[in-house]
Amino acid sequence: RIKNFSGTTAETVKSAMMELKEKGASKWVLDLRGNPGGLLPGGVDTASLFLEEDKPVVFVVNKNGVVDAQKTLTKGIDLDAPLVVLVDGNTASAAEVMTAALQENQRAVVAGEQTFGKGIVQTIRQLENGNGGVAVTIARYETPEHHDINKQGIAVDVKTRTDCEKVDALACLSPEVFKN
C-alpha cells in the first residue's frame, strides 16, 4: 500500500519488492486507494521500477504546450511479473500519473473504480497585503497517450470492490485480474 508519494517512495517500494521476492512473491498489487498524490517525482520513479528504459511516464503541459516530458531513465527491476494497480475515487494527482503510466505502457491491469481526476499543477501567489494567497493553475498533467487527467481521472480495466480492508487489497480482487 502506497499512502502518498515522496522522494523516497520508489526506494521503499524497491526494498519491499526485493524482500518479498526472496520470500517467493511472483505477482504484485500496488494499492493506491485513498492516495492523494504527493511529489510527482515519487510517482514517476515508482512507475519506473516496472517499465522498460525510455518509456513515457507523464507530460507536463502549460498554455503554450509541453514543458516537460518525463520518461524512464533506466530499465525497471521487474518487467514481467503480473501487476495490478488498485485505485478508487480518492486516488489522485501523482498516484494517477503512475497509474496511467503503467496502464498505457501495457504493464499493469488497473482495478477498482475511476480515479479522482486531479491533474493540474498549481502555485500559490501571495496577496499584496499578506493576508493569504490565490492558487493559480500553471500546467496540467497528460498521460503517455496525451490524455488529460484533470476532471477525467483514470478509467479502470477491471471494476472491482474497493471497500475491503486497507491491509488486505487482495480481498478486493478476483484471481482473473492477474490473467489480463
mmCIF file of C-alpha atoms in Angstrom:
data_model
loop_
_atom_site.group_PDB
_atom_site.id
_atom_site.type_symbol
_atom_site.label_atom_id
_atom_site.label_comp_id
_atom_site.label_asym_id
_atom_site.label_seq_id
_atom_site.Cartn_x
_atom_site.Cartn_y
_atom_site.Cartn_z
ATOM 1 C CA ARG A 1 0.000 0.000 0.000
ATOM 2 C CA ILE A 2 1.368 3.395 -1.004
ATOM 3 C CA LYS A 3 -0.295 6.116 1.069
ATOM 4 C CA ASN A 4 1.329 9.043 -0.806
ATOM 5 C CA PHE A 5 4.411 9.802 -2.871
ATOM 6 C CA SER A 6 7.608 11.346 -1.542
ATOM 7 C CA GLY A 7 11.193 11.472 -2.683
ATOM 8 C CA THR A 8 11.872 8.095 -1.036
ATOM 9 C CA THR A 9 8.805 6.128 -2.179
ATOM 10 C CA ALA A 10 10.479 4.347 -5.096
ATOM 11 C CA GLU A 11 13.380 3.189 -2.934
ATOM 12 C CA THR A 12 10.977 1.978 -0.230
ATOM 13 C CA VAL A 13 8.910 0.044 -2.805
ATOM 14 C CA LYS A 14 12.074 -1.402 -4.374
ATOM 15 C CA SER A 15 13.337 -2.635 -0.990
ATOM 16 C CA ALA A 16 9.967 -4.186 -0.134
ATOM 17 C CA MET A 17 9.848 -5.911 -3.539
ATOM 18 C CA MET A 18 13.328 -7.396 -3.107
ATOM 19 C CA GLU A 19 12.397 -8.706 0.337
ATOM 20 C CA LEU A 20 9.113 -10.178 -0.923
ATOM 21 C CA LYS A 21 10.812 -11.750 -3.965
ATOM 22 C CA GLU A 22 13.174 -13.569 -1.602
ATOM 23 C CA LYS A 23 10.072 -14.965 0.117
ATOM 24 C CA GLY A 24 8.662 -16.172 -3.214
ATOM 25 C CA ALA A 25 6.407 -13.319 -4.389
ATOM 26 C CA SER A 26 5.658 -13.618 -8.102
ATOM 27 C CA LYS A 27 2.751 -11.167 -8.570
ATOM 28 C CA TRP A 28 2.347 -7.575 -7.458
ATOM 29 C CA VAL A 29 -0.564 -5.447 -6.263
ATOM 30 C CA LEU A 30 0.076 -1.745 -5.800
ATOM 31 C CA ASP A 31 -2.698 -0.442 -3.561
ATOM 32 C CA LEU A 32 -3.220 3.249 -4.291
ATOM 33 C CA ARG A 33 -6.680 3.557 -2.741
ATOM 34 C CA GLY A 34 -7.009 6.892 -0.981
ATOM 35 C CA ASN A 35 -3.592 8.065 -2.219
ATOM 36 C CA PRO A 36 -3.886 11.852 -2.765
ATOM 37 C CA GLY A 37 -0.636 12.040 -4.742
ATOM 38 C CA GLY A 38 2.260 13.889 -3.222
ATOM 39 C CA LEU A 39 5.504 14.585 -5.020
ATOM 40 C CA LEU A 40 5.388 13.897 -8.763
ATOM 41 C CA PRO A 41 8.977 12.543 -8.901
ATOM 42 C CA GLY A 42 7.970 9.872 -6.358
ATOM 43 C CA GLY A 43 5.221 8.636 -8.673
ATOM 44 C CA VAL A 44 7.436 8.790 -11.760
ATOM 45 C CA ASP A 45 10.296 6.934 -10.051
ATOM 46 C CA THR A 46 7.966 4.267 -8.663
ATOM 47 C CA ALA A 47 6.389 3.663 -12.093
ATOM 48 C CA SER A 48 9.918 3.328 -13.485
ATOM 49 C CA LEU A 49 10.500 0.255 -11.310
ATOM 50 C CA PHE A 50 8.114 -1.676 -13.587
ATOM 51 C CA LEU A 51 8.895 -0.206 -17.019
ATOM 52 C CA GLU A 52 11.499 -0.585 -19.742
ATOM 53 C CA GLU A 53 14.024 2.196 -20.266
ATOM 54 C CA ASP A 54 12.898 5.239 -22.286
ATOM 55 C CA LYS A 55 9.136 4.746 -21.746
ATOM 56 C CA PRO A 56 6.931 7.857 -21.409
ATOM 57 C CA VAL A 57 5.539 8.436 -17.920
ATOM 58 C CA VAL A 58 3.948 11.917 -17.940
ATOM 59 C CA PHE A 59 3.797 15.141 -19.902
ATOM 60 C CA VAL A 60 3.500 18.445 -18.066
ATOM 61 C CA VAL A 61 1.685 20.894 -20.344
ATOM 62 C CA ASN A 62 1.128 24.625 -19.917
ATOM 63 C CA LYS A 63 -0.868 27.035 -22.072
ATOM 64 C CA ASN A 64 1.998 27.110 -24.586
ATOM 65 C CA GLY A 65 2.363 23.323 -24.898
ATOM 66 C CA VAL A 66 4.528 20.556 -23.411
ATOM 67 C CA VAL A 67 7.080 21.973 -20.992
ATOM 68 C CA ASP A 68 8.339 18.717 -19.520
ATOM 69 C CA ALA A 69 8.213 15.190 -20.921
ATOM 70 C CA GLN A 70 9.253 12.687 -18.265
ATOM 71 C CA LYS A 71 10.255 9.170 -19.223
ATOM 72 C CA THR A 72 12.024 6.262 -17.597
ATOM 73 C CA LEU A 73 15.786 6.647 -17.463
ATOM 74 C CA THR A 74 16.740 3.049 -16.719
ATOM 75 C CA LYS A 75 15.294 -0.438 -17.051
ATOM 76 C CA GLY A 76 12.964 -1.297 -14.152
ATOM 77 C CA ILE A 77 13.597 -4.084 -11.676
ATOM 78 C CA ASP A 78 10.516 -6.155 -12.610
ATOM 79 C CA LEU A 79 9.214 -6.032 -16.157
ATOM 80 C CA ASP A 80 7.372 -9.356 -16.339
ATOM 81 C CA ALA A 81 5.559 -10.347 -13.144
ATOM 82 C CA PRO A 82 1.793 -9.804 -13.224
ATOM 83 C CA LEU A 83 0.977 -6.352 -11.848
ATOM 84 C CA VAL A 84 -2.345 -4.922 -10.661
ATOM 85 C CA VAL A 85 -2.850 -1.325 -9.546
ATOM 86 C CA LEU A 86 -5.834 -0.973 -7.191
ATOM 87 C CA VAL A 87 -7.422 2.507 -7.242
ATOM 88 C CA ASP A 88 -10.544 4.295 -6.041
ATOM 89 C CA GLY A 89 -12.259 7.658 -6.313
ATOM 90 C CA ASN A 90 -9.745 9.169 -3.874
ATOM 91 C CA THR A 91 -6.683 8.168 -5.885
ATOM 92 C CA ALA A 92 -5.364 11.479 -7.244
ATOM 93 C CA SER A 93 -2.557 13.511 -8.780
ATOM 94 C CA ALA A 94 0.858 11.759 -8.749
ATOM 95 C CA ALA A 95 -0.918 8.458 -7.988
ATOM 96 C CA GLU A 96 -2.970 8.927 -11.163
ATOM 97 C CA VAL A 97 0.166 9.760 -13.127
ATOM 98 C CA MET A 98 1.770 6.496 -12.011
ATOM 99 C CA THR A 99 -1.408 4.510 -12.683
ATOM 100 C CA ALA A 100 -1.746 5.882 -16.217
ATOM 101 C CA ALA A 101 1.934 5.286 -16.974
ATOM 102 C CA LEU A 102 1.684 1.617 -16.026
ATOM 103 C CA GLN A 103 -1.666 1.181 -17.794
ATOM 104 C CA GLU A 104 -0.830 2.970 -21.052
ATOM 105 C CA ASN A 105 2.561 1.278 -21.330
ATOM 106 C CA GLN A 106 0.659 -2.046 -21.103
ATOM 107 C CA ARG A 107 2.456 -3.022 -17.919
ATOM 108 C CA ALA A 108 -0.394 -3.222 -15.406
ATOM 109 C CA VAL A 109 -4.071 -4.002 -15.076
ATOM 110 C CA VAL A 110 -5.874 -1.184 -13.285
ATOM 111 C CA ALA A 111 -8.634 -2.434 -10.977
ATOM 112 C CA GLY A 112 -11.122 -0.762 -8.666
ATOM 113 C CA GLU A 113 -13.039 2.365 -9.591
ATOM 114 C CA GLN A 114 -12.447 5.534 -11.623
ATOM 115 C CA THR A 115 -9.845 7.804 -10.022
ATOM 116 C CA PHE A 116 -10.421 11.353 -8.779
ATOM 117 C CA GLY A 117 -9.094 13.404 -11.701
ATOM 118 C CA LYS A 118 -6.627 15.900 -10.207
ATOM 119 C CA GLY A 119 -4.179 16.529 -12.977
ATOM 120 C CA ILE A 120 -3.137 20.136 -12.518
ATOM 121 C CA VAL A 121 -0.008 21.893 -11.281
ATOM 122 C CA GLN A 122 -0.684 24.868 -9.056
ATOM 123 C CA THR A 123 1.352 27.551 -7.357
ATOM 124 C CA ILE A 124 0.300 29.936 -4.591
ATOM 125 C CA ARG A 125 0.538 33.656 -5.318
ATOM 126 C CA GLN A 126 0.684 35.691 -2.107
ATOM 127 C CA LEU A 127 -1.703 38.615 -1.804
ATOM 128 C CA GLU A 128 -0.030 42.008 -1.501
ATOM 129 C CA ASN A 129 -1.406 42.643 1.968
ATOM 130 C CA GLY A 130 -0.010 39.340 3.216
ATOM 131 C CA ASN A 131 -3.456 38.011 4.112
ATOM 132 C CA GLY A 132 -3.401 34.729 2.262
ATOM 133 C CA GLY A 133 -2.902 33.825 -1.329
ATOM 134 C CA VAL A 134 -4.512 32.623 -4.509
ATOM 135 C CA ALA A 135 -3.925 29.211 -6.081
ATOM 136 C CA VAL A 136 -3.016 29.661 -9.737
ATOM 137 C CA THR A 137 -3.016 26.740 -12.171
ATOM 138 C CA ILE A 138 0.178 26.858 -14.202
ATOM 139 C CA ALA A 139 0.128 23.486 -16.004
ATOM 140 C CA ARG A 140 -1.642 20.141 -16.294
ATOM 141 C CA TYR A 141 -0.614 16.501 -16.454
ATOM 142 C CA GLU A 142 -1.136 14.362 -19.532
ATOM 143 C CA THR A 143 -0.726 10.600 -19.695
ATOM 144 C CA PRO A 144 1.755 8.837 -22.015
ATOM 145 C CA GLU A 145 -1.019 8.770 -24.658
ATOM 146 C CA HIS A 146 -1.676 12.500 -24.070
ATOM 147 C CA HIS A 147 -4.967 12.108 -22.190
ATOM 148 C CA ASP A 148 -5.752 14.981 -19.822
ATOM 149 C CA ILE A 149 -6.106 13.592 -16.291
ATOM 150 C CA ASN A 150 -7.833 16.629 -14.796
ATOM 151 C CA LYS A 151 -11.547 16.181 -14.037
ATOM 152 C CA GLN A 152 -11.455 12.919 -16.014
ATOM 153 C CA GLY A 153 -9.455 10.575 -13.838
ATOM 154 C CA ILE A 154 -8.159 7.210 -14.979
ATOM 155 C CA ALA A 155 -10.671 4.594 -16.104
ATOM 156 C CA VAL A 156 -10.132 1.108 -14.725
ATOM 157 C CA ASP A 157 -9.607 -2.024 -16.808
ATOM 158 C CA VAL A 158 -11.498 -4.160 -14.285
ATOM 159 C CA LYS A 159 -14.180 -2.781 -11.975
ATOM 160 C CA THR A 160 -13.839 -4.325 -8.507
ATOM 161 C CA ARG A 161 -14.756 -3.630 -4.912
ATOM 162 C CA THR A 162 -12.625 -1.043 -3.187
ATOM 163 C CA ASP A 163 -14.124 -1.265 0.292
ATOM 164 C CA CYS A 164 -12.033 -4.181 1.537
ATOM 165 C CA GLU A 165 -9.650 -3.681 4.449
ATOM 166 C CA LYS A 166 -6.703 -1.402 3.701
ATOM 167 C CA VAL A 167 -4.356 -4.130 4.937
ATOM 168 C CA ASP A 168 -5.799 -6.727 2.529
ATOM 169 C CA ALA A 169 -6.011 -5.421 -1.025
ATOM 170 C CA LEU A 170 -6.255 -8.984 -2.362
ATOM 171 C CA ALA A 171 -9.712 -9.253 -0.785
ATOM 172 C CA CYS A 172 -10.902 -6.710 -3.381
ATOM 173 C CA LEU A 173 -9.517 -8.656 -6.316
ATOM 174 C CA SER A 174 -10.612 -11.785 -8.108
ATOM 175 C CA PRO A 175 -7.867 -14.087 -9.463
ATOM 176 C CA GLU A 176 -8.897 -13.160 -13.029
ATOM 177 C CA VAL A 177 -7.348 -9.687 -12.738
ATOM 178 C CA PHE A 178 -3.913 -11.288 -12.959
ATOM 179 C CA LYS A 179 -4.768 -13.004 -16.253
ATOM 180 C CA ASN A 180 -5.353 -9.878 -18.371
#
